[in-house]
Amino acid sequence: MSDFTTDQLHRYSRHIILKEVGVEGQLSLNRARVLVVGAGGLGSPVALYLAAAGVGTLGIIDDDVVELSNLQRQIIHATPDVGRHKVESASNSLKAMNPDVKVEPYKFKLCADNVLSIVKEYDFVVDGTDNFAAKFLVNDACVLAGIPFSHGGVLRFAGQAMTILPGESACYRCVFRQPPPEDAVSSCSQAGILGAIAGILGTIQATEVLKFITGNGQLLTNTLMSFDALTMDFRKIPLSRQEDCPVCGLKPSITSPVDYKPAVCDPRSGKIE
Amino acid sequence: MSNKDHQLDASINLVGQGCPMNLVYTKVELAKMVSGQLLEIILDDGVPVRNVSRSIEEEGHDLLHKKQLTDGSWSVIVRKS
């Protein structure tokens, strides 16, 4: 039985008329709870498309404020938002996009002490973070809590994505054992990124979420999808679970989330110091 | 509910509803029904009756009967898959 209002039927009509989504698929989207980690380059298109799609509850976590230099790619924020907390700015954009969506903002950083309790509240998690420490933290927490998630990363003109179903498919740590040494990697701020690259990759991640929730197609499980926008080459590298993976293998050495940079969570703000 | 040849379980009048909302309302109605039940859809002549008929068949439902009514609209009877 559908409880859609007439407005909702119009809003979601292009989903409902898809054979693969239909009324049931749209209801599943409306009931779904998705956490977007990071309200930046990837989190912007992910959260906007999920809100537009009618995902019922969107958690969004980020401790940053909007800076002018973000606006070249972080399209959930606009010029008047400079100086505002990203989660507040993002919540406003999402509510404007679709008032049906309930936004749960977290105005602090994910860290080893808070990550499990947060990811456990959601059906699916999207990694839209910009650093390796956070990517491993999200992976480990989702694997330990058994929450499906999408890994995504972008730099310069390239991006990569992978979908992880804990216990079923290879995890991020099966492929990348540990973060590279800090001085070996460039951050976005040092390396630069073509803004639209974040849009391509974030939209791929949002598509994976929508496929997962509606039960359609083949996910990017056991697969690292990568692309180079300069040549527009997309490729898929097949992967498999590793028995010696430190978090999802047979004898895991990681049994609780770890912060890579020595960090202390302030229990009041959750901020890493 | 019945017409001459079929015992209907539901009927929906979509005269005046353009594409794709006529298909949306049809799918919402079908979603309320169980497999094997019969739905009558009243559709405008032309694109609406052509598109909705094709779409419901593509979705695997059986189109049992299609008849033009005196006012030019169409009665389409579908058995839910």
XYZ file of C-alpha atoms in Angstrom:
354
model
C 0.000 0.000 0.000
C 1.386 3.337 -0.992
C 1.171 6.304 1.352
C 2.515 8.799 -1.164
C 0.949 12.221 -1.417
C 0.121 13.571 -4.881
C 3.176 15.838 -4.666
C 5.366 12.872 -3.821
C 3.989 10.900 -6.755
C 4.969 13.789 -9.017
C 8.359 14.243 -7.342
C 9.276 10.564 -7.624
C 7.393 9.821 -10.862
C 10.577 9.142 -12.880
C 11.618 6.542 -10.315
C 8.178 4.979 -10.016
C 7.803 4.469 -13.763
C 11.115 2.611 -13.878
C 10.316 -1.093 -13.882
C 13.374 -1.705 -11.669
C 12.339 0.822 -9.001
C 8.557 1.189 -9.038
C 6.380 1.909 -6.029
C 8.174 -0.631 -3.828
C 11.626 0.696 -4.682
C 10.579 4.250 -3.946
C 9.109 3.179 -0.612
C 12.431 1.466 0.204
C 14.260 4.701 -0.589
C 11.890 6.689 1.615
C 12.517 4.282 4.495
C 16.308 4.174 4.062
C 18.887 5.718 6.367
C 22.217 6.701 4.795
C 25.234 8.352 6.432
C 27.397 10.631 4.303
C 30.834 11.127 5.844
C 32.108 14.520 4.759
C 30.127 17.419 3.291
C 32.809 18.253 0.729
C 33.553 17.452 -2.892
C 32.147 13.922 -2.822
C 29.592 14.411 -0.058
C 27.976 17.289 -1.966
C 26.737 15.349 -5.021
C 26.134 12.226 -2.955
C 23.891 13.990 -0.440
C 22.113 16.109 -3.074
C 21.277 13.124 -5.285
C 20.199 10.996 -2.325
C 17.956 13.785 -1.051
C 16.531 14.293 -4.533
C 15.899 10.547 -4.721
C 13.896 10.690 -1.505
C 16.226 8.775 0.812
C 14.277 9.222 4.030
C 17.049 9.978 6.493
C 20.453 11.421 5.646
C 23.116 11.646 8.314
C 25.889 14.081 7.421
C 29.083 14.479 9.392
C 31.730 17.173 9.053
C 33.448 19.514 11.496
C 34.617 22.082 8.945
C 33.286 25.460 7.954
C 32.710 26.470 4.343
C 35.632 28.286 2.738
C 35.674 30.187 -0.533
C 38.152 27.667 -1.966
C 35.602 24.857 -1.396
C 33.017 26.271 -3.756
C 34.810 25.239 -6.954
C 33.648 21.626 -6.313
C 31.517 21.449 -3.139
C 28.246 22.256 -4.838
C 26.014 21.700 -1.806
C 27.352 25.041 -0.460
C 26.970 28.471 -2.011
C 28.751 31.804 -1.702
C 26.558 33.133 1.167
C 27.469 29.972 3.148
C 31.163 30.906 3.473
C 31.987 30.851 7.182
C 29.028 28.652 8.122
C 29.414 25.122 9.424
C 29.289 22.726 6.476
C 26.658 20.488 8.067
C 24.356 23.469 8.602
C 24.856 24.746 5.087
C 24.372 21.203 3.717
C 21.215 20.663 5.786
C 19.727 23.850 4.346
C 20.495 22.812 0.771
C 19.078 19.322 1.320
C 15.898 20.631 2.927
C 15.450 23.051 0.058
C 15.995 20.230 -2.424
C 13.501 17.918 -0.730
C 11.575 18.765 2.452
C 10.622 15.065 2.792
C 14.173 14.227 3.838
C 15.141 14.154 7.503
C 18.712 15.400 7.929
C 20.768 14.300 10.928
C 23.781 16.642 11.163
C 26.925 15.766 13.145
C 29.096 18.819 13.643
C 32.257 16.990 14.656
C 34.953 14.682 13.288
C 34.556 10.940 13.153
C 37.085 9.287 15.413
C 37.743 5.856 16.896
C 35.629 6.623 19.951
C 32.469 7.730 18.159
C 32.523 6.022 14.761
C 30.902 2.689 15.689
C 27.940 4.174 17.488
C 27.262 6.503 14.552
C 27.602 4.073 11.622
C 25.419 1.509 13.431
C 22.474 3.891 13.093
C 22.478 3.626 9.283
C 21.716 1.126 6.513
C 24.552 2.338 4.311
C 27.565 4.640 4.712
C 29.257 6.751 2.033
C 32.906 7.641 2.470
C 33.312 11.170 1.149
C 36.416 11.920 3.191
C 39.578 13.571 1.934
C 42.285 11.742 3.864
C 43.575 8.218 4.341
C 43.195 8.135 8.127
C 39.462 8.785 7.778
C 39.097 6.275 4.945
C 40.622 3.494 7.031
C 38.525 4.543 10.024
C 35.307 4.353 7.969
C 36.341 0.995 6.485
C 37.221 -0.581 9.809
C 34.098 0.699 11.555
C 31.771 -0.431 8.768
C 33.436 -3.859 8.553
C 33.275 -4.286 12.351
C 29.653 -3.108 12.519
C 28.629 -4.988 9.354
C 27.357 -1.873 7.581
C 27.652 -1.744 3.763
C 29.538 1.254 2.451
C 30.945 2.978 -0.616
C 34.585 3.993 -0.737
C 35.439 6.929 -2.960
C 38.538 8.968 -3.676
C 39.441 11.714 -6.125
C 42.569 13.655 -6.998
C 43.536 15.907 -9.917
C 41.724 14.356 -12.913
C 41.144 10.872 -11.499
C 38.881 9.002 -9.174
C 38.212 5.559 -7.781
C 35.291 3.827 -6.094
C 34.561 0.486 -4.506
C 31.509 -0.877 -2.720
C 31.998 -3.026 0.345
C 29.509 -5.517 1.752
C 31.229 -6.571 4.992
C 31.634 -10.315 5.316
C 30.818 -10.811 1.634
C 33.197 -8.739 -0.464
C 36.742 -7.401 -0.287
C 37.153 -4.449 2.053
C 39.321 -1.377 1.535
C 41.970 -2.907 3.796
C 42.041 -6.125 1.730
C 43.397 -3.898 -1.055
C 45.245 -1.135 0.768
C 46.709 -2.492 3.976
C 47.449 0.754 5.741
C 47.630 4.466 5.094
C 50.702 5.607 3.150
C 53.282 7.570 5.109
C 52.038 11.092 5.622
C 54.826 12.727 3.627
C 54.258 10.364 0.675
C 50.867 11.692 -0.320
C 49.529 14.973 -1.544
C 46.323 16.290 -0.155
C 43.709 17.927 -2.353
C 44.934 21.283 -1.187
C 48.443 20.567 -2.479
C 47.604 18.577 -5.576
C 44.488 20.260 -6.879
C 41.419 18.724 -8.376
C 39.221 19.537 -11.333
C 35.932 20.320 -9.609
C 33.736 18.205 -11.866
C 35.800 15.088 -11.016
C 34.235 15.109 -7.552
C 30.849 15.290 -9.275
C 31.558 12.236 -11.446
C 32.794 10.109 -8.575
C 30.206 11.276 -6.042
C 27.463 10.563 -8.534
C 28.839 7.042 -9.025
C 28.750 6.577 -5.243
C 25.176 7.885 -5.045
C 24.203 5.461 -7.820
C 25.685 2.563 -5.832
C 23.599 3.591 -2.806
C 20.402 3.759 -4.881
C 21.168 0.375 -6.487
C 21.819 -1.159 -3.076
C 18.620 0.186 -1.525
C 16.419 -0.798 -4.452
C 18.208 -4.117 -5.016
C 19.208 -3.441 -8.599
C 22.162 -4.409 -10.743
C 25.697 -5.407 -9.812
C 27.432 -3.309 -7.199
C 31.117 -2.382 -7.344
C 31.816 -5.208 -4.923
C 35.109 -7.084 -5.309
C 35.898 -4.364 -7.817
C 37.971 -1.209 -7.810
C 36.513 1.118 -10.417
C 38.848 3.891 -11.491
C 38.807 6.537 -14.152
C 41.106 9.088 -15.706
C 39.105 12.017 -17.000
C 41.946 13.267 -19.214
C 41.500 10.241 -21.473
C 38.022 9.325 -20.197
C 39.236 5.787 -19.580
C 37.157 3.890 -17.044
C 38.345 0.517 -15.811
C 37.355 -2.096 -13.276
C 39.980 -4.065 -11.419
C 38.707 -7.378 -9.993
C 39.472 -7.940 -6.318
C 38.833 -10.641 -3.762
C 38.706 -10.907 0.000
C 42.076 -11.584 1.592
C 42.328 -14.230 4.311
C 45.115 -12.238 5.928
C 43.225 -8.935 5.896
C 43.839 -7.338 9.292
C 40.182 -6.360 9.713
C 37.998 -8.778 7.707
C 40.394 -11.748 7.407
C 40.411 -15.064 9.262
C 42.478 -13.807 12.198
C 41.878 -10.085 12.395
C 44.372 -8.023 14.358
C 42.090 -4.983 14.263
C 39.060 -5.602 16.455
C 38.134 -2.021 17.215
C 38.473 1.225 15.220
C 41.829 2.975 15.299
C 42.792 6.610 14.787
C 45.910 6.868 12.635
C 47.071 10.233 13.774
C 47.347 9.998 17.546
C 44.123 11.684 18.488
C 42.056 12.302 21.537
C 38.328 12.688 21.209
C 36.926 15.472 23.269
C 33.726 13.771 24.509
C 31.819 17.056 24.491
C 32.546 18.213 20.961
C 33.862 14.947 19.557
C 36.623 17.024 18.014
C 40.030 15.493 17.466
C 42.785 17.454 19.162
C -17.277 -4.189 -9.652
C -17.652 -5.714 -13.082
C -18.003 -4.993 -16.708
C -19.677 -7.303 -19.194
C -16.843 -9.797 -19.510
C -14.663 -9.401 -16.419
C -15.053 -9.377 -12.670
C -12.952 -6.348 -11.723
C -11.133 -5.870 -8.433
C -10.462 -2.176 -8.975
C -10.997 0.547 -11.534
C -9.196 3.829 -12.025
C -10.222 6.688 -14.288
C -7.175 8.417 -15.737
C -8.930 10.503 -18.352
C -7.159 13.849 -18.513
C -3.953 12.437 -16.967
C -0.977 12.818 -19.277
C 2.200 10.773 -19.465
C 3.886 9.741 -17.302
C 1.492 10.402 -14.392
C -1.103 8.033 -15.865
C 1.485 5.243 -15.598
C 2.454 6.361 -12.072
C -1.191 6.154 -10.900
C -1.593 2.801 -12.652
C 1.473 1.405 -10.889
C 0.330 2.771 -7.511
C -3.039 1.054 -8.018
C -1.411 -2.226 -9.075
C 0.899 -2.070 -6.039
C -2.172 -2.192 -3.783
C -3.444 -5.363 -5.449
C -2.397 -9.001 -5.237
C -1.255 -11.215 -8.076
C -4.103 -12.350 -10.310
C -6.482 -9.487 -9.507
C -8.007 -7.434 -12.314
C -7.651 -3.668 -12.714
C -9.582 -1.570 -15.200
C -7.826 1.584 -16.381
C -9.689 4.275 -18.299
C -7.218 6.148 -20.511
C -7.308 8.901 -23.106
C -7.062 7.973 -26.766
C -3.710 8.308 -28.523
C -0.388 8.445 -26.677
C -1.805 7.627 -23.190
C -3.485 4.348 -24.150
C -0.524 3.315 -26.315
C 2.162 4.120 -23.723
C 0.452 2.797 -20.628
C -0.599 -0.418 -22.367
C 2.936 -1.049 -23.566
C 4.512 -0.212 -20.197
C 2.267 -2.499 -18.156
C 2.966 -5.364 -20.544
C 6.705 -4.660 -20.322
C 6.381 -4.909 -16.557
C 4.994 -8.427 -16.995
C 1.270 -7.848 -16.342
C -1.327 -9.402 -18.677
C -3.332 -7.018 -20.810
C -6.630 -8.910 -21.056
C -8.883 -6.533 -22.888
C -8.808 -3.136 -24.570
C -11.931 -1.409 -25.806
C -12.674 2.118 -27.014
C -15.618 3.698 -25.197
C -18.290 5.865 -26.782
C -16.576 9.081 -25.604
C -13.317 8.070 -27.326
C -11.446 7.035 -24.170
C -10.255 3.464 -23.666
C -10.999 0.804 -21.092
C -7.941 -1.378 -20.522
C -8.192 -4.435 -18.292
C -5.008 -5.761 -16.728
C -4.332 -8.848 -14.657
C -1.637 -8.171 -12.081
C 1.356 -10.509 -12.489
